Short mmCIF file of C-alpha atoms and ligand atoms in Angstrom, two decimals:
data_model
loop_
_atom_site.label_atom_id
_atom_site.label_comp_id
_atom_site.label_asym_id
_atom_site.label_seq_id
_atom_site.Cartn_x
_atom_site.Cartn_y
_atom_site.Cartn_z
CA UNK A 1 -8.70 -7.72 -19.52
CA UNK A 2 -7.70 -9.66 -16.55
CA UNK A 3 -5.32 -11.88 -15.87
CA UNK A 4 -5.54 -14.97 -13.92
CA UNK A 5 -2.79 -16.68 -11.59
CA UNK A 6 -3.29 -19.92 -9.62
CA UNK A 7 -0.50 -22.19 -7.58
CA UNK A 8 -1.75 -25.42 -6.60
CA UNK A 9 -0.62 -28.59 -4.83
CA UNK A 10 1.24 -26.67 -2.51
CA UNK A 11 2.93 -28.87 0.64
CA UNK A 12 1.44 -26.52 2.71
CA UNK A 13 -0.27 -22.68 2.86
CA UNK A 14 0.92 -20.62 5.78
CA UNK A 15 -1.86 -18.28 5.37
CA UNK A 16 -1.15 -16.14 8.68
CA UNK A 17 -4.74 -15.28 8.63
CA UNK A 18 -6.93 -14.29 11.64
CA UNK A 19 -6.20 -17.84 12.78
CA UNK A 20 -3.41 -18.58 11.63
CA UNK A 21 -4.23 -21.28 8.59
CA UNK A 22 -1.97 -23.82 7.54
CA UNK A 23 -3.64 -25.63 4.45
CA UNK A 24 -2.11 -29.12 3.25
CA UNK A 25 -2.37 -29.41 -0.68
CA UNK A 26 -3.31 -25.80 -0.51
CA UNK A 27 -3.86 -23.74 -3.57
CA UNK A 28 -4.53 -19.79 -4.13
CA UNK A 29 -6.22 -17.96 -7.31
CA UNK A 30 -5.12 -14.80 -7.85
CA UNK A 31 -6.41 -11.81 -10.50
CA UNK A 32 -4.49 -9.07 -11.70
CA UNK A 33 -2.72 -8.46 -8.24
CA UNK A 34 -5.22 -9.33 -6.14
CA UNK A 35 -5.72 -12.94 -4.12
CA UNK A 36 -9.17 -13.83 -4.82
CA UNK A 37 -9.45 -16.82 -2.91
CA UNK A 38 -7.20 -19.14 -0.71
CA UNK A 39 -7.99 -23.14 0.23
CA UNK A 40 -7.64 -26.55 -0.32
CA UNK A 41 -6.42 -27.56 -4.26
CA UNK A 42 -9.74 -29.35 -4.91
CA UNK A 43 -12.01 -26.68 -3.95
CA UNK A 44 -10.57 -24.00 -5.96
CA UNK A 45 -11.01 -23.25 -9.70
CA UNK A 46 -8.68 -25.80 -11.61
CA UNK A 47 -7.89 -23.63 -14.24
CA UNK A 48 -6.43 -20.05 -15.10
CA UNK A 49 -4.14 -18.08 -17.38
CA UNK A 50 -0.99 -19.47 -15.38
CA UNK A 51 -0.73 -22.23 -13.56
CA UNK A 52 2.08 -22.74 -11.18
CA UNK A 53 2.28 -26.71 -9.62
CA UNK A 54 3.10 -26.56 -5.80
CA UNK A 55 3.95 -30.16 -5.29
CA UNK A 56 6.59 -30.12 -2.11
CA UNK A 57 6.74 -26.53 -2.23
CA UNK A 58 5.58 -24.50 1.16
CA UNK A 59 3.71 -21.34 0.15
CA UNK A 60 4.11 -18.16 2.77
CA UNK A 61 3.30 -14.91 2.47
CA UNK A 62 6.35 -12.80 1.25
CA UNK A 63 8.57 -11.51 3.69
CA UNK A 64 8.62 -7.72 4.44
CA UNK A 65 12.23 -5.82 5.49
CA UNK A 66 11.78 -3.09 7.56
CA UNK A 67 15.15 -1.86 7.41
CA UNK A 68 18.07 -1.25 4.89
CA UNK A 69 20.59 1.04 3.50
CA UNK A 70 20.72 -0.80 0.14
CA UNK A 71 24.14 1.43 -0.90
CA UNK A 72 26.13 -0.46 1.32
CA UNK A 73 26.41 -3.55 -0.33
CA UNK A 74 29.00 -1.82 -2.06
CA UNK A 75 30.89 -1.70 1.48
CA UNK A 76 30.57 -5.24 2.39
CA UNK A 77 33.49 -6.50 4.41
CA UNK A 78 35.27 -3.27 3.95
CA UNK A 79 38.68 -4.21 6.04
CA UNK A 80 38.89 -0.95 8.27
CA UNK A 81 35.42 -1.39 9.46
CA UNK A 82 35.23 -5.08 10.15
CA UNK A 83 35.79 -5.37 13.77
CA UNK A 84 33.96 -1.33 15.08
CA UNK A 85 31.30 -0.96 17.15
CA UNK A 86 28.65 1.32 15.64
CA UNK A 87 30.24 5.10 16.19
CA UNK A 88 33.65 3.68 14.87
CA UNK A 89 32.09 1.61 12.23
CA UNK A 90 30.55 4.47 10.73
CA UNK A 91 33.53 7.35 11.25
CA UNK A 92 35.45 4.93 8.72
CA UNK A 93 32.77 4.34 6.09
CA UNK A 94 31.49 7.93 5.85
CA UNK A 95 34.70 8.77 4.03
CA UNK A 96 33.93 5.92 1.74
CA UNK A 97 30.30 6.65 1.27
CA UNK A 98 31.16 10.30 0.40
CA UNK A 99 32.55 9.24 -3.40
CA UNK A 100 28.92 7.46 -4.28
CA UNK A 101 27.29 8.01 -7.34
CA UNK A 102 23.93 8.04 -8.93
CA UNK A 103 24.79 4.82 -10.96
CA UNK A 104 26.13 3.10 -7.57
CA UNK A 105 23.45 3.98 -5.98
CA UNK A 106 20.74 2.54 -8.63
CA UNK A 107 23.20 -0.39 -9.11
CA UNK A 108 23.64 -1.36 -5.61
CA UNK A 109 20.05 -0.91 -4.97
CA UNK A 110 18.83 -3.50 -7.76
CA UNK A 111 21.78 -5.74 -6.44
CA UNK A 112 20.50 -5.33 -2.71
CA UNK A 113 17.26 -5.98 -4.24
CA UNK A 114 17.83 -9.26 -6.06
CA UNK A 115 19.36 -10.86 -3.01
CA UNK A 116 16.25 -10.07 -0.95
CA UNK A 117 13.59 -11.53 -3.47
CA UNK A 118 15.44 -14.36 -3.97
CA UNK A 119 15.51 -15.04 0.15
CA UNK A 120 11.48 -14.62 -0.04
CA UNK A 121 11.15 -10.91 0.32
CA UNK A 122 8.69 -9.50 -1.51
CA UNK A 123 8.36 -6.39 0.37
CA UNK A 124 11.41 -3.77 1.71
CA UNK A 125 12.10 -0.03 3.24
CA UNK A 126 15.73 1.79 2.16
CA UNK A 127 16.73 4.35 4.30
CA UNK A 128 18.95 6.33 2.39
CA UNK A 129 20.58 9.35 4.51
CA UNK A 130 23.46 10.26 2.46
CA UNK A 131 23.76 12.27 -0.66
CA UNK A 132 26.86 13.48 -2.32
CA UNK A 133 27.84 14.11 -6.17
CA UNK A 134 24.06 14.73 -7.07
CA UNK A 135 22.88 11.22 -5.78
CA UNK A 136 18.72 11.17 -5.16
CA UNK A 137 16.52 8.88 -3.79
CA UNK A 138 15.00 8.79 -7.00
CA UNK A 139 17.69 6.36 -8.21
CA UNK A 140 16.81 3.95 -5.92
CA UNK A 141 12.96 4.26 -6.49
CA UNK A 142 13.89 3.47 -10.31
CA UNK A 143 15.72 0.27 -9.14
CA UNK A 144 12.30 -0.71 -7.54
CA UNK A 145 10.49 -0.25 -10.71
CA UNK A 146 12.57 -1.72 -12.85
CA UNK A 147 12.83 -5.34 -10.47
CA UNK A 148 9.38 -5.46 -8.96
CA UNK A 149 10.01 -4.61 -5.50
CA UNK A 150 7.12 -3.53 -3.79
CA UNK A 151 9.30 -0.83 -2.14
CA UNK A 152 9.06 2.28 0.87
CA UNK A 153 11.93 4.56 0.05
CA UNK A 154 12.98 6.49 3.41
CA UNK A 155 14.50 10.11 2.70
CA UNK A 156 17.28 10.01 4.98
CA UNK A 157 19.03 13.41 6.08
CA UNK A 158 22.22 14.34 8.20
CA UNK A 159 22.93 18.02 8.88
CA UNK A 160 25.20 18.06 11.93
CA UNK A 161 28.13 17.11 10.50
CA UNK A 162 31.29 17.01 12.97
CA UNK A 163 32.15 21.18 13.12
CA UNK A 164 28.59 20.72 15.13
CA UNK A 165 29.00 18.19 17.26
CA UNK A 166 27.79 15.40 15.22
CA UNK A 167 29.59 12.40 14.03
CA UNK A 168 29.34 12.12 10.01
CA UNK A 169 32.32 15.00 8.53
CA UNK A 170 31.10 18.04 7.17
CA UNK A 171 31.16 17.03 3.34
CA UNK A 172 28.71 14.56 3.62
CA UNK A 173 25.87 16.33 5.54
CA UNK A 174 23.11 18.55 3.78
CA UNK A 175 21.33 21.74 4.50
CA UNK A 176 18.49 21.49 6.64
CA UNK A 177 15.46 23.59 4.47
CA UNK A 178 17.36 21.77 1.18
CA UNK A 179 16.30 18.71 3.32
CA UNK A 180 12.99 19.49 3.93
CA UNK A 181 12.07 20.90 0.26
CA UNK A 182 13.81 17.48 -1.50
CA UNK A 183 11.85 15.20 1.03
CA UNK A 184 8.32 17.17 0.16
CA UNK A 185 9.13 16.93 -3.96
CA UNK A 186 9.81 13.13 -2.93
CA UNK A 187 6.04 12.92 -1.73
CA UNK A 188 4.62 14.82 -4.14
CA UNK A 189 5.81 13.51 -6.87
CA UNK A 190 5.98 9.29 -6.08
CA UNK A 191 3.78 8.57 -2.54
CA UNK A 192 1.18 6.12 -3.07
CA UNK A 193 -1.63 6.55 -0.10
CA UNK A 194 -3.46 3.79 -1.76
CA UNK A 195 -3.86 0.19 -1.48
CA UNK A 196 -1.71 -2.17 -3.22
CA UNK A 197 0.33 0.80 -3.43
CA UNK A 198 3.82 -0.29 -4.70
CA UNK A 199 5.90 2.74 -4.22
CA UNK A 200 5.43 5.16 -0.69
CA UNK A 201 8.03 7.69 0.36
CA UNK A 202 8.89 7.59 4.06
CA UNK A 203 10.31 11.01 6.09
CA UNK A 204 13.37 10.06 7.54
CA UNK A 205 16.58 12.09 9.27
CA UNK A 206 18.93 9.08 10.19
CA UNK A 207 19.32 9.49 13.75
CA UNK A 208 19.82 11.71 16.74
CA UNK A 209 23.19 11.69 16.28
CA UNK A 210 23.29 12.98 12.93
CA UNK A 211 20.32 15.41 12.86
CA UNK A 212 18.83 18.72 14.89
CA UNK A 213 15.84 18.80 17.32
CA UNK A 214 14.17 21.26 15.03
CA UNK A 215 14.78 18.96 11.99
CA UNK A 216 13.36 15.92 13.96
CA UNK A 217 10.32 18.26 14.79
CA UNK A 218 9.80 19.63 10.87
CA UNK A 219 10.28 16.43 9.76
CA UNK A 220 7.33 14.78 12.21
CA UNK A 221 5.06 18.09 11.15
CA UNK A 222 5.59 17.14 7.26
CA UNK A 223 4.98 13.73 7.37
CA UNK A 224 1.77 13.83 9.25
CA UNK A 225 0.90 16.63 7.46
CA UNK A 226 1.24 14.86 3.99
CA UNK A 227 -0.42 11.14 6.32
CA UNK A 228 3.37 9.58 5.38
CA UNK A 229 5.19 7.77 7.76
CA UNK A 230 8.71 8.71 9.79
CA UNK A 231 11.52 6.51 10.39
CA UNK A 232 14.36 6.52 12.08
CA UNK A 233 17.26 4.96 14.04
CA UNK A 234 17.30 4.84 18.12
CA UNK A 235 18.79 3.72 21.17
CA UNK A 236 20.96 0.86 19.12
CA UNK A 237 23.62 0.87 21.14
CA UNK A 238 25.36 2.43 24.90
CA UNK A 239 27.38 4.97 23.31
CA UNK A 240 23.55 6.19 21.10
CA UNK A 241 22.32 6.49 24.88
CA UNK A 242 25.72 8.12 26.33
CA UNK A 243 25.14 10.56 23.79
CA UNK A 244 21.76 11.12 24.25
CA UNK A 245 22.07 11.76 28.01
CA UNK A 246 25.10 14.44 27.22
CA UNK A 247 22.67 16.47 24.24
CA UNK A 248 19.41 15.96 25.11
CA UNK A 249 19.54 14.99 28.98
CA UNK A 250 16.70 12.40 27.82
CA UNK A 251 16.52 9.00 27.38
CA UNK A 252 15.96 8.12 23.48
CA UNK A 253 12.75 7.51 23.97
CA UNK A 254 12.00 10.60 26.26
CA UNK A 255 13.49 12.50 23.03
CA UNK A 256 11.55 10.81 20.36
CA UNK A 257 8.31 11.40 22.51
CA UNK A 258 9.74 15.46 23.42
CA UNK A 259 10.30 15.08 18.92
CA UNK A 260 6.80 13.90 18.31
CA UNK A 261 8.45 10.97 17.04
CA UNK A 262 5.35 8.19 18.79
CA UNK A 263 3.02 7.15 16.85
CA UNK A 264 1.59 4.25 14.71
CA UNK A 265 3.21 6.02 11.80
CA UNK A 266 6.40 5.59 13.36
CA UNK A 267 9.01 2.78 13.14
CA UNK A 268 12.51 3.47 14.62
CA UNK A 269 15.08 0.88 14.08
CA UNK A 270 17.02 -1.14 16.62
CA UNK A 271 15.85 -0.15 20.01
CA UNK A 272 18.37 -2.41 21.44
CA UNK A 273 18.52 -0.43 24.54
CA UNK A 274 15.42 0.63 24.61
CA UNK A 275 14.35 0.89 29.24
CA UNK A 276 11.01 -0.28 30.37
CA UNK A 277 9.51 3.40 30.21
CA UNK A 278 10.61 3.12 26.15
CA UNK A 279 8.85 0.21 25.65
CA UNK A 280 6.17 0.73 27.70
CA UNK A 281 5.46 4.20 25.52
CA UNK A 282 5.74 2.64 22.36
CA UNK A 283 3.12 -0.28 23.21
CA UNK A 284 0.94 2.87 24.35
CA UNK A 285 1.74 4.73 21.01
CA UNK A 286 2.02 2.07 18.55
CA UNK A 287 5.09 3.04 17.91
CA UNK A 288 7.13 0.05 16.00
CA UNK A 289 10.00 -1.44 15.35
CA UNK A 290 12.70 -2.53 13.27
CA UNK A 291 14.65 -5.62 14.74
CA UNK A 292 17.73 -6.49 13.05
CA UNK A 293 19.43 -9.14 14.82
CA UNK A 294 22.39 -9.67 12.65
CA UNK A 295 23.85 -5.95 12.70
CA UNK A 296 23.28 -6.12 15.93
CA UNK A 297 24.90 -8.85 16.55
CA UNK A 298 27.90 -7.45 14.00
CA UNK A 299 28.35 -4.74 15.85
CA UNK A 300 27.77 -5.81 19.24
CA UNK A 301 25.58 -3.08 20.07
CA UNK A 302 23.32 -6.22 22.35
CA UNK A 303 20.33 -8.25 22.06
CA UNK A 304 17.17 -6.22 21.53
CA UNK A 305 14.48 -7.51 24.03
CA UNK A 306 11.54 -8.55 21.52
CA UNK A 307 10.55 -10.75 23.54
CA UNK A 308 9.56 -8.54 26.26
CA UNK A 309 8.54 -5.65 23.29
CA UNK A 310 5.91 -8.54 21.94
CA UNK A 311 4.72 -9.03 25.31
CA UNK A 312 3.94 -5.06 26.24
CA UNK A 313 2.24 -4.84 22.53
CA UNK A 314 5.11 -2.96 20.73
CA UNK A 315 4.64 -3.75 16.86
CA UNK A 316 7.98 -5.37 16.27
CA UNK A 317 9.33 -5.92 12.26
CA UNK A 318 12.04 -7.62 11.18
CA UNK A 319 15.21 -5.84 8.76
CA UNK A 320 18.34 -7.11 7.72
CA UNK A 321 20.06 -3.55 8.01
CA UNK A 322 22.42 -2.29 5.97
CA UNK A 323 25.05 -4.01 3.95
CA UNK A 324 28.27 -3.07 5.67
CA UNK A 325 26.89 -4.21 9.06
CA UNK A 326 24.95 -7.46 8.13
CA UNK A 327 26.56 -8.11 5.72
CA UNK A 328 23.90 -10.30 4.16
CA UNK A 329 20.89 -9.67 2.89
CA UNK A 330 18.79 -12.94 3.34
CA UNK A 331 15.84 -12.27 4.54
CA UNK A 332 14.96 -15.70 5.38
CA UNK A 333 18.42 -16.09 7.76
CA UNK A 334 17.73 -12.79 9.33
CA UNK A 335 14.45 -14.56 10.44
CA UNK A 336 16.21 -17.67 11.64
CA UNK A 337 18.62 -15.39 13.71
CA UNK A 338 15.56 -13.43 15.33
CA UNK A 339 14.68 -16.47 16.80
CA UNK A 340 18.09 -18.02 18.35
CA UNK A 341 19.27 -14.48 19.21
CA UNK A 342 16.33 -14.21 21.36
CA UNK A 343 16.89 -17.25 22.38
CA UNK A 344 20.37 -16.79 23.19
CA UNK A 345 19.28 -13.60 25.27
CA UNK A 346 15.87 -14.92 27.47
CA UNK A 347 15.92 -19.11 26.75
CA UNK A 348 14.76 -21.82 24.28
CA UNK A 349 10.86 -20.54 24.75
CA UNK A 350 11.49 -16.99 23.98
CA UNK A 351 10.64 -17.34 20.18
CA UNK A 352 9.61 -20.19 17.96
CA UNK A 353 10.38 -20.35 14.40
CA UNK A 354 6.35 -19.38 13.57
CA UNK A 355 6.79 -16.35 15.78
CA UNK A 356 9.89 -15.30 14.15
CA UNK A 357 7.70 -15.67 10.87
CA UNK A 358 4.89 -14.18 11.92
CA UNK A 359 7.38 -11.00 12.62
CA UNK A 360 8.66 -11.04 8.87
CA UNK A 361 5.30 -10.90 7.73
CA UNK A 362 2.54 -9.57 9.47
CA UNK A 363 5.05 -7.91 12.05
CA UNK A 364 6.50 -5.99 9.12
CA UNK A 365 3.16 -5.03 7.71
CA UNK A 366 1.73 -3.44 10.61
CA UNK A 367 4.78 -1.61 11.42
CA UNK A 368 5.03 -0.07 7.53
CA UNK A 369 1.41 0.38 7.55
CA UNK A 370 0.18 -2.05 5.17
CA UNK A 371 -2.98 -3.52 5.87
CA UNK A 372 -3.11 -5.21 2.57
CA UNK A 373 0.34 -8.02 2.98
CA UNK A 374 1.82 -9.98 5.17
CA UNK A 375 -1.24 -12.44 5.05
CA UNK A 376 -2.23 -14.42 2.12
CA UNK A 377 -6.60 -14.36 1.85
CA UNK A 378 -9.14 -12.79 -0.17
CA UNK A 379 -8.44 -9.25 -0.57
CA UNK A 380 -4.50 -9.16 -0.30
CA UNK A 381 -2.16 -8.13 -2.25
CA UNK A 382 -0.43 -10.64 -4.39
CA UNK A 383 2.69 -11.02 -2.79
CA UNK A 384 3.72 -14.57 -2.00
CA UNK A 385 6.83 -17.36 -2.08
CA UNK A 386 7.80 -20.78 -2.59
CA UNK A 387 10.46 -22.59 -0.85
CA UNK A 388 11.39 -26.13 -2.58
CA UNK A 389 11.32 -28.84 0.46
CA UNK A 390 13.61 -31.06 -1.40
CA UNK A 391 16.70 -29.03 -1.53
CA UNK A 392 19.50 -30.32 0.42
CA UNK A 393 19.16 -28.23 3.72
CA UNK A 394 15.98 -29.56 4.39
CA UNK A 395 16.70 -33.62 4.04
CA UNK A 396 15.51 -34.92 7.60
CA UNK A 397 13.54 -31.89 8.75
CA UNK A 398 10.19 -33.16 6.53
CA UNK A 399 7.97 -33.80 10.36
CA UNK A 400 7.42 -29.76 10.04
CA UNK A 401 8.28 -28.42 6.51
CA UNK A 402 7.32 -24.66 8.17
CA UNK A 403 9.40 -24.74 11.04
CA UNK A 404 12.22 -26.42 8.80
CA UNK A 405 12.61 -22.75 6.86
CA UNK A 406 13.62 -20.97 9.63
CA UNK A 407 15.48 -24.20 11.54
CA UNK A 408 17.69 -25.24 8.88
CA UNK A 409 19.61 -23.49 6.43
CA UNK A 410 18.47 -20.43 5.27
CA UNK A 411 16.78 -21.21 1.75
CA UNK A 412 16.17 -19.37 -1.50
CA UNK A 413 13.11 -19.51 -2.88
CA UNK A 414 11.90 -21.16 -6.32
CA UNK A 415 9.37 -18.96 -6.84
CA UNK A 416 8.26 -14.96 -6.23
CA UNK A 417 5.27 -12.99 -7.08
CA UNK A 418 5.05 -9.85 -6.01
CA UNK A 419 1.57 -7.44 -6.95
CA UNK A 420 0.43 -10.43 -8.81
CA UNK A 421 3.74 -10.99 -11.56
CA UNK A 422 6.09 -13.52 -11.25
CA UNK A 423 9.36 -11.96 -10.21
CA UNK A 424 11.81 -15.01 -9.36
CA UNK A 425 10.75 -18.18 -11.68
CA UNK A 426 12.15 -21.84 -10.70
CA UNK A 427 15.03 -19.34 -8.97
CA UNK A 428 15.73 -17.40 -11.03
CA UNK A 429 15.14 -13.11 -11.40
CA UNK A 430 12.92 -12.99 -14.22
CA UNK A 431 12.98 -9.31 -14.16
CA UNK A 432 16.52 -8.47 -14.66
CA UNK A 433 19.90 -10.02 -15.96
CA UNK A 434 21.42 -11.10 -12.36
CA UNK A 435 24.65 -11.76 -13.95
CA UNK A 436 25.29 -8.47 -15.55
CA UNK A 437 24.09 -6.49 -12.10
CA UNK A 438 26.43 -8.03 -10.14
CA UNK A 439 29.29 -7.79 -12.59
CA UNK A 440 28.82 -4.11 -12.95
CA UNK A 441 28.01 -3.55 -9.33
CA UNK A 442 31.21 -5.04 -8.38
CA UNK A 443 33.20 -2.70 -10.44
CA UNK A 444 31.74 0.29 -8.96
CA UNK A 445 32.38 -1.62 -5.79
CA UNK A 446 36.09 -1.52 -6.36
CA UNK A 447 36.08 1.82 -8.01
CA UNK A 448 34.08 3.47 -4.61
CA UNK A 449 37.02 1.89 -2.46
CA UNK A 450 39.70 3.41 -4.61
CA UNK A 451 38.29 6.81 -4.75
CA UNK A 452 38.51 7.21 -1.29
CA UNK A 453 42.18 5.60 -1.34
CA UNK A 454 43.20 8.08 -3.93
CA UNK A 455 42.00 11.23 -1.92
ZN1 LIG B 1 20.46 1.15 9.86
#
C-alpha cells in the first residue's frame, strides 16, 4: 500500500524547476518516494498519511556533494598536517590512514554522513582510494543503508606507491588487476542503473599522481563498459601540473582526454588550474566538475574559475572534500563559500547566492548523472529540506529568506527526507543514535592517531 507525505505552509518553495519557481505558502505531496505534485498550499490535497506544517520554514531541494573522502573525519585537525599544501598534506596523513579499519571506516562514514544531512544534504559521492587491514568499500555502502543517504560510492585505487615514482608509500597502494577485479564485484553486486536509484558504484583511481596510464585507461574501458561513471581528482593545484608536465609532458587535461577520461560520465574534482584549452574541452565533452572551495582554500591550492567554467558550459557541482582538508562537512557553508570565494577571485557579480544554490542542486545532479533530483516537481525523487527562518542567524535577513541561507550563517536544517522517509525530524537524525556515533567514532579517532605514534 502506499504511503502518503505532504509539507504545507511552507515560507517559500525553491522548486529549481525549468523556470526556476519560488512558491510563497507552497506545499508538495509526495507518495512512496516520489513527488507527485508541487504548488501553492490551497491547491493541493489537504490531507495525507503525514503531514508536516511549513509555517516559516523555506523548502529546497536537498543538496547533492559531489565530493568526499568520508574516512577523514577521523583526521580532522591532525597537528602535522595543518598548515601543508596538498603533496605535503598528504605525505603526512598516508602514514596515518594506513592503520584504518573496517569499523573506522563504517563509523566515520555514518559520522561524515550525519553532519551532511543535517546541513541539507540529501544526496553525496565518497571517494574512497585507500585500503589497508581488509577495509572495503562495502563498509561504507552499509553506512549509507543504515542512515538513508542516497549515496554514489567511488572505488578509489593507488598503485604507484613511492618505489615508483608516486607519492603515497608502498604499504598503502594495491595491485593493479586486484583493483580492477574488486571495482567490477563492486558493480556487480550493488550498482543501481535505475531511477530513484539509492546506491550506484562509481570507477575511480584517485589521481594521476597516484595511479598508471594503463590503470586510468582500464578503468575508463570498465566503467563505460558496465554505463557507470569515473571520477577522479585533477589539476588541483601547481605542483599536480608540475608533475604532470615532468610524467606525462601533458597538461591534465591533455592527459585525461589522451586517458579517455571526457565525457558526460565524467566528474574530476578540483580543476583549480584547469587552462582555457581544459575548460574549453570539458564544456565540449560534458565533462564536470567537483568545486570544493573550502579545501581549496585550506590548502591554498587557488581559486577555481567557476565562473568562467559556468560561462563555457562546463557542468560544475559543488563538494565539501574530504575531512582532513575542509575540515567541515556543512554542506550548506560550503555553498556560502562558493559564492564569496568566487567573489573574492572575479568581483561581487561573479556568483549570487541562487547561483551558488543552483550548483548544490541541480549542478550536482547533472554532474552525478541524476536526472531524477536536484529539482523538486512531479516526477522527482523525494529528496527535500527545511531550514527554520526563525533561528538566530537569520534575525534581520527576513526581505529574502532564500538568499538569507547562503548569506548568513550556515544553518542546519529542521527537517530531511530523503527517497520519500523522513531522515532528520525537528533536527534531529531519526535514523541513528547521533550521540553514540560520535562517541565511538571519536575513540577510533584517537586510537587511529596512536597507532601510527606507536609504529
Ligand atoms: Zn579529494
Amino acid at each position: 500500500m502506499s504511503k502518503t507525505l505532504l509539507i504545507k505552509n511552507a515560507a517559500i518553495v525553491v522548486t529549481m524547476n525549468d523556470s526556476r519557481d519560488e512558491i510563497k505558502n507552497g506545499a508538495i505531496y509526495i507518495r512512496d518516494n516520489i513527488i507527485e505534485q508541487v504548488g501553492n498550499s490551497a491547491d493541493l490535497p489537504q490531507s495525507a498519511d503525514e503531514i508536516i506544517d511549513a509555517s516559516h520554514h523555506v523548502v529546497l531541494p536537498g543538496l547533492i556533494n559531489t565530493h568526499h573522502h568520508m574516512y577523514q573525519s577521523l583526521t580532522r585537525a591532525i597537528p602535522a598536517a595543518q598548515n601543508g599544501e596538498l603533496f605535503s598534506w598528504l605525505t603526512n596523513l598516508y602514514p596515518i590512514w594506513a592503520g584504518l579499519t573496517p569499523e573506522m571506516i563504517k563509523v566515520s562514514t555514518l559520522t561524515a554522513m550525519a553532519e551532511l544531512m543535517l546541513s541539507g544534504c540529501t544526496t553525496s559521492s565518497d571517494h574512497l582510494y585507500i585500503y589497508p587491514n581488509k577495509t572495503r568499500l562495502d563498509d561504507s555502502l552499509e553506512a549509507a543503508q543504515q542512515i538513508g543517504m542516497r549515496f554514489h560510492g567511488a572505488r578509489g585505487a593507488m598503485s604507484v606507491g613511492q618505489s615508483k615514482g608516486g607519492l603515497p608509500p608502498d604499504r598503502v597502494v594495491e595491485e593493479e588487476k586486484d583493483i580492477l577485479r574488486d571495482t567490477q564485484r563492486l558493480i556487480e553486486t550493488y550498482h543501481d542503473a535505475g531511477r530513484h536509484a539509492m546506491q550506484r558504484i562509481v570507477v575511480a583511481p584517485c589521481s594521476p599522481f597516484s595511479v598508471s596510464r594503463d590503470l586510468m585507461r582500464e578503468a575508463a574501458d570498465m566503467a563505460r563498459s558496465y554505463k557507470v561513471s569515473l571520477h577522479t581528482h585533477l589539476a588541483e593545484n601547481l605542483n599536480d601540473i608540475a608533475y604532470s608536465r615532468e610524467k606525462f609532458n601533458m597538461t591534465p587535461a591533455e592527459y585525461a582526454e589522451d586517458c579517455g577520461w571526457v565525457g558526460h560520465d565524467v566528474w574530476h574534482a578540483h580543476c583549480v588550474q584547469l587552462d582555457d584549452h581544459g575548460i574549453n574541452l570539458f564544456a565540449r565533452t560534458g565533462t564536470g566538475i567537483a568545486h570544493c572551495p573550502c579545501s581549496n582554500m585550506r590548502l591554498a591550492s587557488g581559486i577555481a574559475p567557476i565562473r568562467k567554467m559556468l560561462d563555457a558550459g562546463v557542468p560544475v557541482g559543488l563538494g565539501v572534500d574530504g575531512c582532513a582538508s575542509n575540515d567541515s562537512g556543512h554542506m550548506m557553508g560550503e555553498v556560502r563559500q562558493a559564492m564569496l570565494l568566487q567573489r573574492v577571485g572575479f568581483g561581487p557579480d561573479a556568483m549570487t547566492a541562487r547561483q551558488a544554490l543552483e550548483i548544490a542542486t541541480l549542478g550536482g545532479a547533472r554532474v552525478l548523472n541524476h536526472d531524477d533530483i536536484g529539482a523538486l516537481k512531479p516526477g522527482m525523487s523525494a529528496d527535500l529540506v527545511l531550514f527554520d527562518t526563525r533561528q538566530i542567524g537569520f534575525a534581520g535577513a527576513l526581505h529574502d529568506p532564500v538568499a538569507a541561507l547562503v548569506f548568513c550563517t550556515p544553518p542546519k536544517v529542521a527537517w530531511s527526507i530523503i527517497n520519500g522517509r523522513v531522515v532528520v525530524r525537528e533536527g534531529h537524525l531519526a535514523s541513528v543514535d547521533l550521540g553514540v556515533v560520535i562517541e565511538r567514532h571519536n575513540a577510533l579517532s584517537l586510537e587511529l592517531a596512536q597507532a601510527q605514534a606507536a609504529r
